[in-house]
Amino acid sequence: MYRYDQYDHQIVKERVAQYRDQVRRRLSDELTEEEFLPLRLQNGLYMQRHAYMLRIAVPYGMLSTAQVRMFAHIARTYDRGYGHFTTRQNIQFNWINLEQSPDILAELATVEMHAIQTSGNCIRNTTSDELAGVAADEIIDPRPYAEIIREWSTFHPEFAFLPRKFKIAISGSEQDRAATAVHDIGLHVVKNAEGEVGFRFLVGGGMGRTPIIGSVIREFLPWQHALTYLEAVLRVYNQHGRRDNKYKARIKILVKALGAEEFGRQVEAEWADIKDGPATLTVEELQRIAQYFVPPPYETLAASDVGFEAHKAENKGFANWLLRNVKAHKVSGYAAVILSVKKTGVPPGDITAAQLDFVADLADQYSFGEVRITHEQNLVLADVKLSDLFTVWQAVKAQGLATPNIGLLTDIICCPGGDFCSLANAKSIPIAQAIAEKFDNLDFQHDIGEIELNISGCINACGHHHVGNIGILGVDKDGSEWYQVSIGGAQGNNTSIGKIIGPSFSAQQMPVVIERLLDVYVKQRHEEELFIDTVQRLGIAPFKEYVYASPIPTGYTHGEDACVY
Amino acid sequence: MPVSTNEIIKNRAVVSDDWSVLRLQEGETAESVSIPAGKVIVPFSVWQAQRAQLQDRKPIGVWLSSDAQADVLKEDLAHFDLVAVDFPKFTDGRGYSIAYNLRTRLAYSGELRAIGDVLRDQLFYMQRVGFDAFAVRADKNIHDALKGLTDFTEKYQTSWDEKTPLFRRVNRQAVSQD
């Protein structure tokens, strides 16, 4: 876990003072709301439907237990007792007073946290693999590079007012768990034939209204050049990205317009000026950062544990949880535990102050005092001994964080939607809840197998609906809320963008729509075939045909909304 | 034309300024606009159109719009006593890269002035990429804006003002809080 030195402390402290003064000037009308807007956004403060929302940076999703307890404190003191984990591995609080926001930042600074650049048209929180450092399939731990990028991007003077928001994700494993292909920049830490470490450099991926999969502009960039190459990409984008239309302002539009090859050529030309300059990384710096990510003091343990095996054999609930929520670890005798923040009846990603305190205590006792956030809005205890798993499971279960649904139908990625977000065209949480309620039966979910269901309340795609095996997008039609359904999206190594199956549905129709999609799958699947594979094999036609074959009750009994057909 | 008594921030102090910025009004063209007497910062388009007359004029300044590239001044840079970059809107960040490229790629060492929608909370960033003069928007208190230059005492990354990144400049070690 990275620890601040005096310079990090100083910069964050100075930010708190700067922001406090900005808030003062806003409250005294020295700053207009228009002038204040980008300033507060670069501090993660949004004006939402009911109140301000504060998004706190969790760099690459890593948290100490002191930080988790601080969230609980903020939830209790400044909010309504809960927080919400996001697809950017951040946490946000929905009921914040503007006047108190500087105090929250001051409190965060005491545990080495801030809200810098969690919003705004600047380089956002760099995300990574929630299993970094422990995953069995890891090639190189990406976290030191993520931290190096965090520092470089923090208050970068040239790139604070970009054409649009800018998101970087980094992955160091065989299996991409960081959705790198749908980021403005996606980095794969790789080794070349000589065993040297470098990056495969993807640019121009993204979701939103024009979903595009990133293009590789360099197969191998030696790690020393990471920052100068990032600088070159950002400089080309800053100067040439469109500013006339915010919907065409992301780097993906520029890369698409120029072609990846031409874009790459311009980056190389820009890079030629700064390559090998002082910003080139040094072995000393990499080592300095990497020392914070050395493995914790693992015990030498056998690959299996007698007590653990006995509980597994005797207790079906425990076995189910192991199957879904516990992941392989590269160290013998340990496992990574995913705490499901997706209990039916609770908005996906929402967590209470009591649960936050509980997770902190649990991590202190069983997982070296460290917690991670996944971009699927769950939590991870990365280093739990097999012999502790049963105890941990019982404790977690009592807190409602043990739903054995990781990777299954009810592990829904969902943005806050119209209940909170002022950008949303439609609610998303009630849709997630209605679907979760209908398919609450775990046996059925296990039978369906791995499936990603993602819901966004608007085209900004915070719920990553484009890469959901089933994606749901809230749309506004004549002032009412409708839902467009796509299938065939996927994240990871075979990232694909889902295809829309047809006209949109009302909220009330959505559970039946999902049921029909699953009916087709169950009927057509080959043995062991996942939903996504069936969709890819058959195309969307049979799904479309069946979903629209007969009317689905709309919930409306009269008037022109009585039936959608 | 009367000498302007405007104030600007230059080299981290509020000073009076006798330059005026020429902006084309509706109906005026770069070819036909007449350049007032005194110290004038002309748009690059005017410089291009009237170079023959302007190149003997001293002193003279030029300003670039935010959609320009620093490279357009490559051949002519030596003529200018001042180069300005316009910020049509404080949220338009292209001027930062223009300034950086003027300073680094073109090695421009004269006065580099930010004009247009120039506000306090952007000044720290602007000075980092190479601006040393700031024509703060007229409705804002320039003495208040001056404070924006000192918001931070440290920075992680390189830019025009700081050639060495923090990791090469100092010996960094975590501060124990136990």
XYZ file of C-alpha atoms in Angstrom:
743
model
C 0.000 0.000 0.000
C 1.469 3.346 -1.007
C 2.225 5.757 1.859
C 2.505 9.515 1.488
C 5.809 11.212 2.016
C 6.164 14.877 3.025
C 5.637 16.019 -0.558
C 2.371 14.143 -1.032
C 1.188 15.471 2.327
C 2.150 18.999 1.393
C 0.452 18.932 -2.007
C -2.768 17.516 -0.592
C -2.712 20.012 2.300
C -2.244 22.885 -0.111
C -5.108 21.569 -2.192
C -7.413 21.599 0.819
C -6.482 25.238 1.488
C -6.945 26.177 -2.158
C -10.330 24.491 -2.345
C -11.478 25.960 0.965
C -10.769 29.396 -0.428
C -12.552 28.580 -3.683
C -15.652 27.574 -1.711
C -15.391 30.782 0.332
C -15.203 32.841 -2.850
C -18.191 31.001 -4.303
C -20.266 31.556 -1.173
C -19.384 35.261 -1.200
C -20.144 35.468 -4.939
C -16.595 36.398 -5.879
C -16.866 33.349 -8.127
C -19.922 32.790 -10.271
C -21.404 29.304 -10.401
C -20.077 28.995 -13.951
C -16.553 29.841 -12.788
C -16.813 27.587 -9.758
C -18.152 24.587 -11.687
C -14.887 23.248 -13.172
C -13.094 23.976 -9.900
C -15.489 21.949 -7.782
C -15.635 19.184 -10.386
C -11.852 18.842 -10.222
C -12.479 18.257 -6.534
C -15.088 15.607 -7.207
C -18.021 17.765 -6.158
C -21.117 17.461 -8.364
C -24.456 19.171 -8.010
C -26.909 16.318 -8.173
C -30.657 16.056 -8.210
C -31.115 16.645 -4.493
C -27.777 17.668 -3.054
C -24.068 17.801 -3.756
C -22.292 14.530 -4.353
C -18.628 14.135 -3.415
C -16.532 11.546 -5.231
C -13.398 10.568 -3.357
C -10.363 9.215 -5.144
C -9.317 5.678 -4.382
C -6.181 5.381 -6.507
C -6.322 2.059 -8.400
C -8.876 0.874 -5.853
C -6.502 0.327 -2.921
C -7.518 1.224 0.643
C -6.068 0.909 4.102
C -8.459 0.117 6.931
C -7.899 3.609 8.357
C -9.211 4.958 5.069
C -12.223 2.648 5.120
C -13.024 3.825 8.654
C -12.746 7.400 7.446
C -15.448 6.639 4.884
C -17.648 5.343 7.690
C -16.986 8.535 9.632
C -17.825 10.709 6.609
C -20.988 8.701 5.987
C -22.131 9.269 9.561
C -21.003 12.846 10.025
C -21.606 14.456 6.671
C -23.986 12.152 4.825
C -26.961 9.934 5.560
C -25.037 6.955 6.810
C -23.919 5.301 3.598
C -21.667 5.621 0.574
C -21.603 4.229 -2.957
C -18.761 2.444 -4.757
C -18.384 3.313 -8.429
C -17.107 1.706 -11.598
C -14.008 3.913 -11.298
C -13.018 2.187 -8.066
C -13.972 5.361 -6.185
C -16.500 6.003 -3.458
C -19.109 8.737 -3.566
C -21.379 10.330 -0.998
C -24.696 11.667 -2.157
C -25.869 14.091 0.516
C -23.090 16.611 1.001
C -23.282 20.278 1.958
C -21.081 22.602 -0.049
C -20.116 24.454 3.140
C -18.832 21.269 4.760
C -16.969 19.931 1.731
C -13.622 21.580 2.633
C -13.813 20.001 6.088
C -14.337 16.592 4.516
C -11.229 17.098 2.379
C -9.280 18.119 5.482
C -10.413 14.957 7.259
C -9.531 12.841 4.217
C -6.051 14.348 4.137
C -5.374 12.930 7.609
C -5.629 9.429 6.131
C -3.753 10.252 2.911
C -6.816 10.730 0.766
C -8.326 13.412 -1.429
C -10.893 14.058 -4.140
C -8.480 15.518 -6.681
C -9.460 15.042 -10.323
C -12.237 12.561 -9.642
C -14.280 14.604 -12.083
C -13.796 17.372 -14.621
C -12.091 17.481 -17.992
C -8.777 16.269 -16.704
C -6.953 12.997 -16.127
C -9.137 10.970 -13.769
C -8.309 8.325 -11.228
C -6.241 5.610 -12.899
C -7.952 2.261 -12.395
C -6.426 -1.183 -12.237
C -6.931 -4.837 -11.451
C -8.519 -5.480 -8.058
C -6.427 -8.643 -7.787
C -3.148 -6.842 -8.523
C -0.273 -8.385 -6.642
C -2.175 -11.550 -5.712
C -3.722 -12.866 -8.929
C -2.531 -16.290 -9.999
C -2.321 -15.091 -13.630
C -0.308 -11.952 -12.993
C 2.678 -11.140 -15.223
C 3.756 -7.926 -13.492
C 2.148 -6.076 -10.583
C 0.666 -2.959 -12.228
C 0.291 -0.946 -9.024
C 3.710 0.755 -8.946
C 3.036 2.054 -12.457
C -0.470 3.123 -11.474
C 0.982 5.102 -8.566
C 3.618 6.663 -10.824
C 0.815 7.729 -13.177
C -1.220 9.038 -10.231
C 1.586 11.352 -9.196
C 2.356 12.458 -12.740
C -1.264 13.241 -13.526
C -1.990 15.058 -10.248
C -2.236 18.767 -11.098
C -0.495 18.307 -14.420
C -0.467 21.955 -15.488
C -0.923 21.349 -19.186
C -3.772 18.848 -18.985
C -6.173 20.267 -16.396
C -8.537 21.679 -19.033
C -8.746 18.989 -21.661
C -11.525 18.777 -24.248
C -13.194 16.113 -22.068
C -12.635 13.751 -19.177
C -9.715 11.380 -19.581
C -9.513 7.895 -18.142
C -6.557 5.551 -17.905
C -6.659 1.875 -16.870
C -3.752 -0.480 -16.375
C -3.603 -4.260 -16.254
C -0.705 -6.594 -15.488
C -2.301 -10.005 -15.874
C -3.114 -12.544 -18.552
C -6.774 -11.796 -17.985
C -7.661 -8.129 -18.262
C -9.800 -7.241 -15.239
C -9.508 -3.485 -15.688
C -11.623 -2.983 -18.837
C -8.586 -1.420 -20.503
C -10.063 -1.590 -24.004
C -12.813 0.868 -23.132
C -10.570 3.556 -21.674
C -9.057 6.670 -23.255
C -5.734 4.988 -22.603
C -5.424 1.315 -21.734
C -2.067 -0.053 -20.631
C -1.057 -3.684 -20.539
C 2.080 -4.367 -18.603
C 3.940 -6.921 -20.700
C 7.313 -8.553 -21.051
C 9.059 -8.706 -24.404
C 11.065 -11.626 -25.765
C 14.116 -10.425 -23.827
C 12.124 -10.398 -20.587
C 12.120 -6.609 -20.369
C 9.056 -4.914 -18.922
C 7.033 -2.487 -20.978
C 3.573 -1.448 -22.003
C 1.191 -2.322 -24.769
C -0.377 1.056 -25.380
C -4.049 1.295 -26.351
C -5.746 4.596 -27.097
C -9.178 5.780 -28.054
C -11.394 3.287 -26.315
C -14.465 4.435 -24.492
C -18.159 4.034 -23.968
C -20.651 6.900 -23.860
C -22.738 7.616 -26.922
C -20.096 6.338 -29.330
C -18.672 3.127 -27.870
C -15.299 2.261 -29.385
C -12.705 -0.371 -28.530
C -9.218 1.070 -28.079
C -6.520 0.681 -30.733
C -2.977 -0.439 -30.048
C -0.606 2.370 -31.060
C 2.458 0.667 -29.679
C 2.981 -3.010 -29.006
C 5.878 -2.447 -26.652
C 7.011 0.697 -24.905
C 9.856 0.186 -22.419
C 8.559 1.136 -18.937
C 11.078 3.961 -18.526
C 9.214 5.924 -21.184
C 5.737 5.610 -19.706
C 5.383 9.230 -18.601
C 6.912 10.898 -21.648
C 4.746 8.784 -23.931
C 1.626 9.594 -21.914
C 2.599 13.265 -22.144
C 2.913 13.013 -25.932
C -0.522 11.371 -26.255
C -2.131 13.988 -24.039
C -0.448 16.868 -25.882
C -1.722 15.675 -29.249
C -5.188 15.220 -27.776
C -5.211 18.565 -25.962
C -4.370 20.442 -29.138
C -6.422 18.493 -31.648
C -9.344 17.032 -29.742
C -12.640 18.585 -30.738
C -13.971 21.342 -28.527
C -16.939 22.405 -30.619
C -19.142 19.522 -29.519
C -18.797 17.854 -26.116
C -20.195 14.624 -27.509
C -17.362 14.426 -29.995
C -14.635 15.643 -27.689
C -13.243 12.383 -26.329
C -9.924 11.124 -27.642
C -11.693 8.151 -29.263
C -13.306 10.521 -31.794
C -9.934 12.052 -32.658
C -8.295 8.637 -33.005
C -11.162 7.463 -35.164
C -11.062 10.593 -37.343
C -7.308 10.402 -37.888
C -7.019 6.644 -37.862
C -4.970 4.914 -35.181
C -1.915 4.798 -37.403
C -1.873 8.531 -38.092
C -2.659 9.303 -34.470
C 0.233 7.085 -33.440
C 2.495 8.857 -35.922
C 1.639 12.237 -34.411
C 2.291 10.888 -30.934
C 5.679 9.536 -31.994
C 6.554 12.930 -33.536
C 5.573 14.685 -30.304
C 7.426 12.100 -28.266
C 10.641 12.549 -30.232
C 11.075 15.941 -28.507
C 10.801 14.640 -24.954
C 11.966 11.045 -25.213
C 14.910 10.377 -22.904
C 14.348 13.757 -21.223
C 14.316 14.267 -17.449
C 10.797 12.829 -17.117
C 12.150 9.445 -18.178
C 11.613 7.057 -15.283
C 14.546 5.723 -13.336
C 15.174 2.340 -11.792
C 15.512 4.093 -8.420
C 12.080 5.674 -8.716
C 10.438 2.434 -9.780
C 12.079 0.688 -6.835
C 11.035 3.431 -4.431
C 7.405 3.049 -5.452
C 7.548 -0.732 -5.781
C 8.724 -1.144 -2.178
C 5.217 -0.079 -1.085
C 3.748 -3.001 -2.955
C 5.937 -5.805 -1.724
C 3.972 -8.870 -0.619
C 2.723 -8.793 2.985
C 4.334 -11.218 5.467
C 2.611 -14.387 4.294
C 2.919 -17.504 6.380
C 4.233 -20.646 4.806
C 1.099 -22.722 4.405
C 0.025 -25.914 2.727
C -2.119 -25.625 -0.379
C -5.074 -27.066 1.506
C -6.377 -26.948 5.050
C -8.158 -29.802 6.834
C -10.720 -27.654 8.650
C -11.415 -25.688 5.506
C -11.968 -28.827 3.456
C -14.320 -30.224 6.113
C -16.461 -27.063 6.195
C -16.530 -27.000 2.443
C -17.784 -30.577 2.300
C -20.386 -30.117 5.026
C -21.813 -26.703 4.324
C -23.469 -26.024 0.995
C -23.842 -22.296 1.691
C -20.131 -22.007 2.368
C -19.285 -24.089 -0.690
C -21.447 -21.852 -2.883
C -19.739 -18.783 -1.535
C -16.311 -20.312 -2.178
C -17.320 -21.141 -5.703
C -18.425 -17.624 -6.583
C -16.791 -15.164 -4.196
C -13.368 -16.615 -3.502
C -10.569 -16.359 -6.083
C -7.313 -18.216 -6.543
C -4.239 -16.673 -4.945
C -0.665 -16.943 -6.114
C 0.497 -17.771 -2.577
C -0.188 -21.255 -1.272
C -2.761 -21.428 1.525
C -4.299 -18.028 0.771
C -7.296 -16.820 -1.212
C -8.772 -13.513 -2.349
C -12.279 -12.916 -1.030
C -14.789 -10.765 -2.849
C -17.409 -9.177 -0.618
C -20.597 -8.816 -2.603
C -22.059 -5.322 -2.350
C -24.958 -6.657 -4.441
C -27.469 -7.998 -1.987
C -31.002 -8.059 -3.358
C -32.924 -5.090 -2.025
C -29.882 -2.828 -1.758
C -28.754 -0.491 -4.569
C -25.671 -2.071 -6.206
C -22.493 -0.657 -4.675
C -24.198 0.987 -1.691
C -22.607 0.370 1.692
C -23.502 1.573 5.177
C -21.206 3.131 7.753
C -21.617 0.043 9.959
C -20.631 -2.231 7.073
C -17.588 -0.063 6.322
C -16.425 -0.314 9.926
C -17.066 -4.043 9.852
C -15.016 -4.488 6.673
C -12.148 -2.496 8.188
C -12.117 -4.661 11.319
C -12.281 -7.814 9.242
C -9.420 -6.716 7.006
C -7.303 -5.844 10.016
C -7.886 -9.250 11.487
C -7.716 -11.433 8.393
C -6.193 -9.584 5.442
C -3.193 -7.449 6.443
C -5.286 -4.308 6.933
C -6.008 -3.768 3.269
C -9.218 -3.506 1.221
C -9.752 -3.076 -2.504
C -12.606 -1.856 -4.666
C -13.527 -3.605 -7.902
C -14.821 -1.768 -10.938
C -17.860 -4.028 -10.630
C -18.585 -2.169 -7.360
C -17.631 -4.922 -4.935
C -14.927 -5.138 -2.252
C -11.952 -7.457 -1.989
C -10.000 -8.847 0.926
C -7.010 -9.979 -1.049
C -5.044 -12.112 1.393
C -7.194 -14.390 3.518
C -5.856 -17.707 4.812
C -7.838 -20.773 3.741
C -8.078 -21.742 7.399
C -9.834 -18.421 8.159
C -12.309 -18.548 5.293
C -15.111 -20.243 7.213
C -14.922 -17.728 10.069
C -14.719 -14.855 7.618
C -17.716 -16.194 5.695
C -19.847 -16.415 8.830
C -18.934 -12.879 9.839
C -19.503 -11.479 6.356
C -22.800 -13.293 6.020
C -24.134 -11.618 9.138
C -23.396 -8.250 7.534
C -25.161 -8.976 4.241
C -21.932 -8.962 2.243
C -21.738 -12.687 1.460
C -24.311 -13.075 -1.310
C -22.666 -15.788 -3.445
C -23.373 -14.011 -6.704
C -20.043 -12.669 -7.952
C -20.065 -12.901 -11.738
C -23.699 -14.048 -11.729
C -26.911 -12.405 -12.854
C -27.547 -10.340 -9.721
C -23.961 -9.026 -9.517
C -25.290 -6.096 -11.516
C -23.123 -3.118 -12.401
C -25.404 -0.145 -11.978
C -24.922 3.626 -11.931
C -26.895 5.742 -9.424
C -29.223 6.785 -12.248
C -32.187 9.088 -12.017
C -32.604 8.630 -8.281
C -29.522 10.761 -7.760
C -27.757 11.799 -10.931
C -28.828 14.985 -12.662
C -27.519 13.713 -16.002
C -29.643 10.572 -15.981
C -32.526 10.112 -18.402
C -33.992 7.299 -16.380
C -33.718 5.520 -13.076
C -31.409 2.540 -12.942
C -31.433 1.343 -9.312
C -35.118 0.259 -9.341
C -34.487 -1.683 -12.564
C -31.551 -3.467 -10.955
C -33.669 -4.188 -7.896
C -36.638 -5.495 -9.869
C -34.368 -7.821 -11.864
C -32.535 -8.939 -8.721
C -35.832 -9.717 -7.011
C -37.152 -11.725 -9.920
C -33.989 -13.812 -10.190
C -33.113 -13.991 -6.514
C -33.105 -17.793 -6.633
C -29.452 -18.755 -6.353
C -29.851 -22.223 -7.814
C -31.265 -20.647 -10.927
C -28.424 -18.113 -11.038
C -25.799 -20.802 -10.661
C -27.484 -22.737 -13.450
C -27.366 -19.695 -15.738
C -23.703 -19.306 -14.917
C -21.488 -16.314 -15.478
C -23.262 -13.400 -17.011
C -22.714 -9.670 -16.809
C -25.741 -7.453 -16.565
C -24.909 -3.743 -16.662
C -27.296 -0.820 -16.306
C -26.737 2.853 -17.131
C -29.285 5.588 -16.544
C -27.976 7.617 -19.452
C -25.726 7.554 -22.477
C -22.659 8.528 -20.419
C -22.473 4.809 -19.636
C -21.244 4.978 -16.027
C -22.881 1.553 -15.639
C -20.775 0.213 -18.552
C -23.880 -1.084 -20.324
C -22.085 -1.373 -23.671
C -19.829 -4.144 -22.358
C -22.515 -5.989 -20.411
C -23.461 -9.418 -21.771
C -26.863 -7.869 -21.236
C -26.753 -4.084 -21.271
C -29.593 -1.826 -20.242
C -29.629 1.851 -21.103
C -32.170 4.293 -19.710
C -33.529 6.640 -22.371
C -35.978 9.481 -22.334
C -38.878 9.377 -24.759
C -41.313 12.258 -24.623
C -40.594 12.834 -20.980
C -40.993 9.251 -19.793
C -38.383 6.661 -18.902
C -37.668 3.765 -21.244
C -34.986 1.136 -21.435
C -32.990 0.017 -24.424
C -31.559 -3.495 -24.259
C -28.362 -4.752 -25.882
C -26.763 -8.174 -25.760
C -23.356 -9.545 -26.678
C -21.199 -6.968 -24.934
C -18.171 -8.180 -23.012
C -15.245 -6.776 -21.065
C -11.831 -8.303 -20.613
C -9.597 -9.912 -23.210
C -12.394 -10.283 -25.724
C -14.014 -6.922 -25.244
C -17.017 -6.362 -27.452
C -19.770 -3.795 -27.705
C -23.324 -5.086 -27.282
C -25.917 -4.859 -30.037
C -29.318 -3.298 -29.420
C -32.091 -5.889 -29.833
C -34.887 -3.499 -30.793
C -37.370 -0.915 -29.499
C -37.101 0.042 -25.852
C -39.225 -1.135 -22.940
C -40.900 0.354 -19.924
C -39.461 -0.214 -16.456
C -42.252 -2.645 -15.657
C -41.404 -4.794 -18.665
C -37.720 -5.175 -17.889
C -37.756 -8.284 -15.653
C -39.797 -10.153 -18.272
C -37.445 -9.008 -21.034
C -34.507 -10.460 -19.108
C -36.482 -13.640 -18.465
C -37.136 -14.060 -22.174
C -33.489 -13.486 -23.075
C -32.543 -16.161 -20.572
C -35.233 -18.520 -21.890
C -33.668 -18.399 -25.332
C -30.251 -19.005 -23.856
C -31.353 -21.954 -21.708
C -33.109 -23.540 -24.663
C -30.292 -23.008 -27.156
C -27.119 -23.357 -25.124
C -24.653 -26.129 -25.658
C -23.439 -27.855 -22.556
C -21.274 -25.589 -20.390
C -21.760 -22.734 -22.833
C -21.956 -19.275 -21.263
C -24.651 -16.778 -22.214
C -22.144 -14.560 -24.027
C -20.882 -17.496 -26.080
C -24.391 -18.497 -27.066
C -25.122 -14.934 -28.164
C -21.929 -14.831 -30.169
C -22.680 -18.180 -31.777
C -26.292 -17.423 -32.660
C -26.244 -13.665 -33.132
C -28.991 -11.493 -31.722
C -31.764 -12.613 -34.094
C -33.285 -15.519 -32.079
C -33.200 -13.423 -28.919
C -34.806 -10.487 -30.618
C -37.460 -12.635 -32.192
C -38.515 -14.252 -28.952
C -38.428 -11.124 -26.797
C -40.723 -9.288 -29.192
C -42.857 -12.318 -30.150
C -45.731 -11.453 -27.822
C -46.611 -8.319 -25.863
C -45.170 -7.868 -22.406
C -47.471 -6.169 -19.887
C -46.349 -2.572 -19.532
C -47.849 -1.966 -16.162
C -50.089 0.622 -17.769
C -53.711 -0.479 -18.064
C -55.196 2.284 -20.111
C -54.445 5.172 -22.410
C -51.935 5.241 -25.211
C -49.268 3.667 -23.003
C -51.405 0.565 -22.444
C -49.345 -1.442 -24.898
C -46.077 -0.621 -26.612
C -47.022 -2.297 -29.860
C -4.474 56.517 -29.290
C -4.104 57.037 -25.543
C -1.669 54.860 -23.716
C -3.484 52.159 -21.817
C -3.224 52.320 -18.060
C -4.259 48.744 -17.544
C -2.640 46.600 -14.953
C -1.308 43.148 -15.551
C 0.554 40.574 -13.537
C 4.112 40.285 -14.725
C 6.906 38.379 -13.078
C 4.672 37.769 -10.076
C 3.779 41.406 -9.442
C 0.968 43.740 -10.440
C 2.392 46.336 -12.814
C 0.920 48.924 -15.157
C 0.883 47.979 -18.767
C 0.922 50.105 -21.892
C 0.292 47.424 -24.466
C -3.068 47.181 -26.158
C -4.545 44.071 -27.701
C -5.978 44.442 -31.177
C -9.026 42.293 -31.799
C -10.807 42.365 -35.115
C -14.270 43.860 -34.867
C -17.161 42.783 -37.013
C -16.621 43.864 -40.593
C -12.857 44.276 -40.160
C -10.453 42.023 -41.981
C -6.868 41.135 -41.237
C -5.839 42.784 -44.496
C -7.649 46.085 -44.025
C -7.665 46.754 -40.283
C -5.560 49.744 -39.345
C -3.086 49.247 -36.562
C -3.234 51.956 -33.906
C -0.086 53.713 -32.783
C 1.732 52.628 -29.643
C 2.511 49.168 -28.373
C 0.051 46.830 -29.986
C -0.409 43.089 -29.758
C -1.831 42.123 -33.147
C -3.619 38.901 -34.026
C -1.435 36.447 -35.898
C -3.771 36.732 -38.896
C -3.060 40.481 -39.064
C 0.655 39.866 -38.792
C 0.443 37.426 -41.676
C -1.654 39.770 -43.820
C 0.324 42.934 -43.085
C 3.787 41.556 -42.482
C 5.379 43.875 -45.036
C 4.370 47.000 -43.100
C 4.587 45.506 -39.615
C 8.008 43.944 -39.716
C 9.773 47.291 -39.370
C 7.588 48.373 -36.526
C 9.073 48.235 -33.049
C 7.964 47.269 -30.505
C 5.287 44.875 -31.609
C 3.504 41.905 -30.148
C 1.443 39.116 -31.628
C -1.271 36.916 -30.169
C -2.296 33.408 -31.066
C -5.822 32.128 -30.866
C -6.392 28.914 -28.948
C -6.813 26.840 -32.117
C -3.388 27.870 -33.421
C -0.217 25.834 -33.119
C 2.947 27.331 -31.661
C 4.766 26.259 -34.820
C 3.102 28.991 -36.906
C 5.468 31.506 -35.291
C 8.548 29.474 -36.078
C 9.941 31.755 -38.779
C 8.902 35.093 -37.268
C 9.502 34.733 -33.569
C 12.500 37.057 -33.503
C 10.323 39.982 -34.613
C 8.185 40.053 -31.514
C 8.721 41.836 -28.238
C 5.793 39.988 -26.785
C 3.785 36.893 -27.610
C 0.328 36.408 -26.165
C -2.002 33.421 -26.186
C -5.730 33.995 -26.049
C -8.038 32.070 -23.752
C -11.482 32.551 -25.288
C -12.901 30.685 -22.314
C -11.010 29.756 -19.159
C -12.006 26.131 -19.708
C -10.282 26.030 -23.121
C -6.991 24.338 -22.283
C -5.286 24.468 -25.673
C -3.364 27.592 -24.702
C -1.382 25.569 -22.172
C 0.095 23.342 -24.862
C 0.705 26.324 -27.131
C 2.678 28.038 -24.376
C 4.620 24.891 -23.556
C 5.598 24.424 -27.180
C 6.559 28.091 -27.625
C 8.908 27.828 -24.672
C 10.345 24.404 -25.306
C 10.156 23.539 -28.969
C 10.638 27.103 -30.248
C 12.804 28.230 -27.326
C 10.937 31.526 -27.047
C 12.365 33.501 -24.140
C 10.523 36.843 -24.285
C 7.344 37.872 -22.510
C 4.585 35.280 -22.841
C 1.239 36.703 -21.846
C -2.102 35.026 -21.195
C -4.979 37.171 -22.459
C -8.729 36.727 -22.609
C -10.668 34.799 -19.963
C -7.752 34.712 -17.540
C -8.779 33.930 -13.959
C -7.078 33.408 -10.620
C -7.566 29.680 -10.333
C -5.803 28.952 -13.603
C -2.722 31.122 -12.989
C -0.713 28.476 -11.180
C -1.024 26.124 -14.142
C -0.395 28.916 -16.647
C 2.885 29.969 -15.082
C 4.003 26.356 -15.038
C 3.708 25.991 -18.811
C 5.648 29.191 -19.443
C 3.423 32.252 -19.089
C 5.144 35.054 -17.201
C 2.483 37.715 -17.751
C -1.263 37.610 -17.150
C -3.883 40.059 -18.306
C -6.464 39.085 -15.707
C -10.072 39.549 -16.829
C -11.009 43.183 -16.213
C -13.921 42.507 -13.847
C -11.738 40.548 -11.435
C -9.507 41.911 -8.690
C -5.985 41.517 -10.001
C -4.393 41.690 -6.537
C -6.597 38.827 -5.456
C -5.700 36.918 -8.613
C -2.010 37.307 -7.809
C -2.506 34.871 -4.932
C -3.305 32.165 -7.483
C 0.350 31.960 -8.470
C 1.327 30.543 -5.106
C -1.390 27.952 -4.517
C 1.170 25.142 -4.444
C 4.779 24.989 -3.351
C 5.509 21.554 -4.806
C 4.782 19.731 -8.017
C 5.257 16.175 -9.119
C 5.812 16.495 -12.829
C 7.967 18.441 -15.244
C 6.805 21.349 -17.339
C 8.415 24.570 -18.550
C 9.018 25.933 -15.049
C 10.417 22.751 -13.610
C 12.721 20.677 -15.742
C 13.294 17.981 -13.154
C 10.480 15.785 -11.862
C 10.075 15.486 -8.093
C 11.464 11.960 -8.158
C 14.800 13.194 -9.522
C 14.888 16.378 -7.468
C 14.537 15.145 -3.924
C 15.078 12.063 -1.844
C 11.594 10.744 -1.207
C 10.653 8.531 1.714
C 7.336 7.721 3.333
C 6.594 9.621 6.530
C 5.743 7.198 9.277
C 2.513 8.114 11.005
C 2.576 5.245 13.464
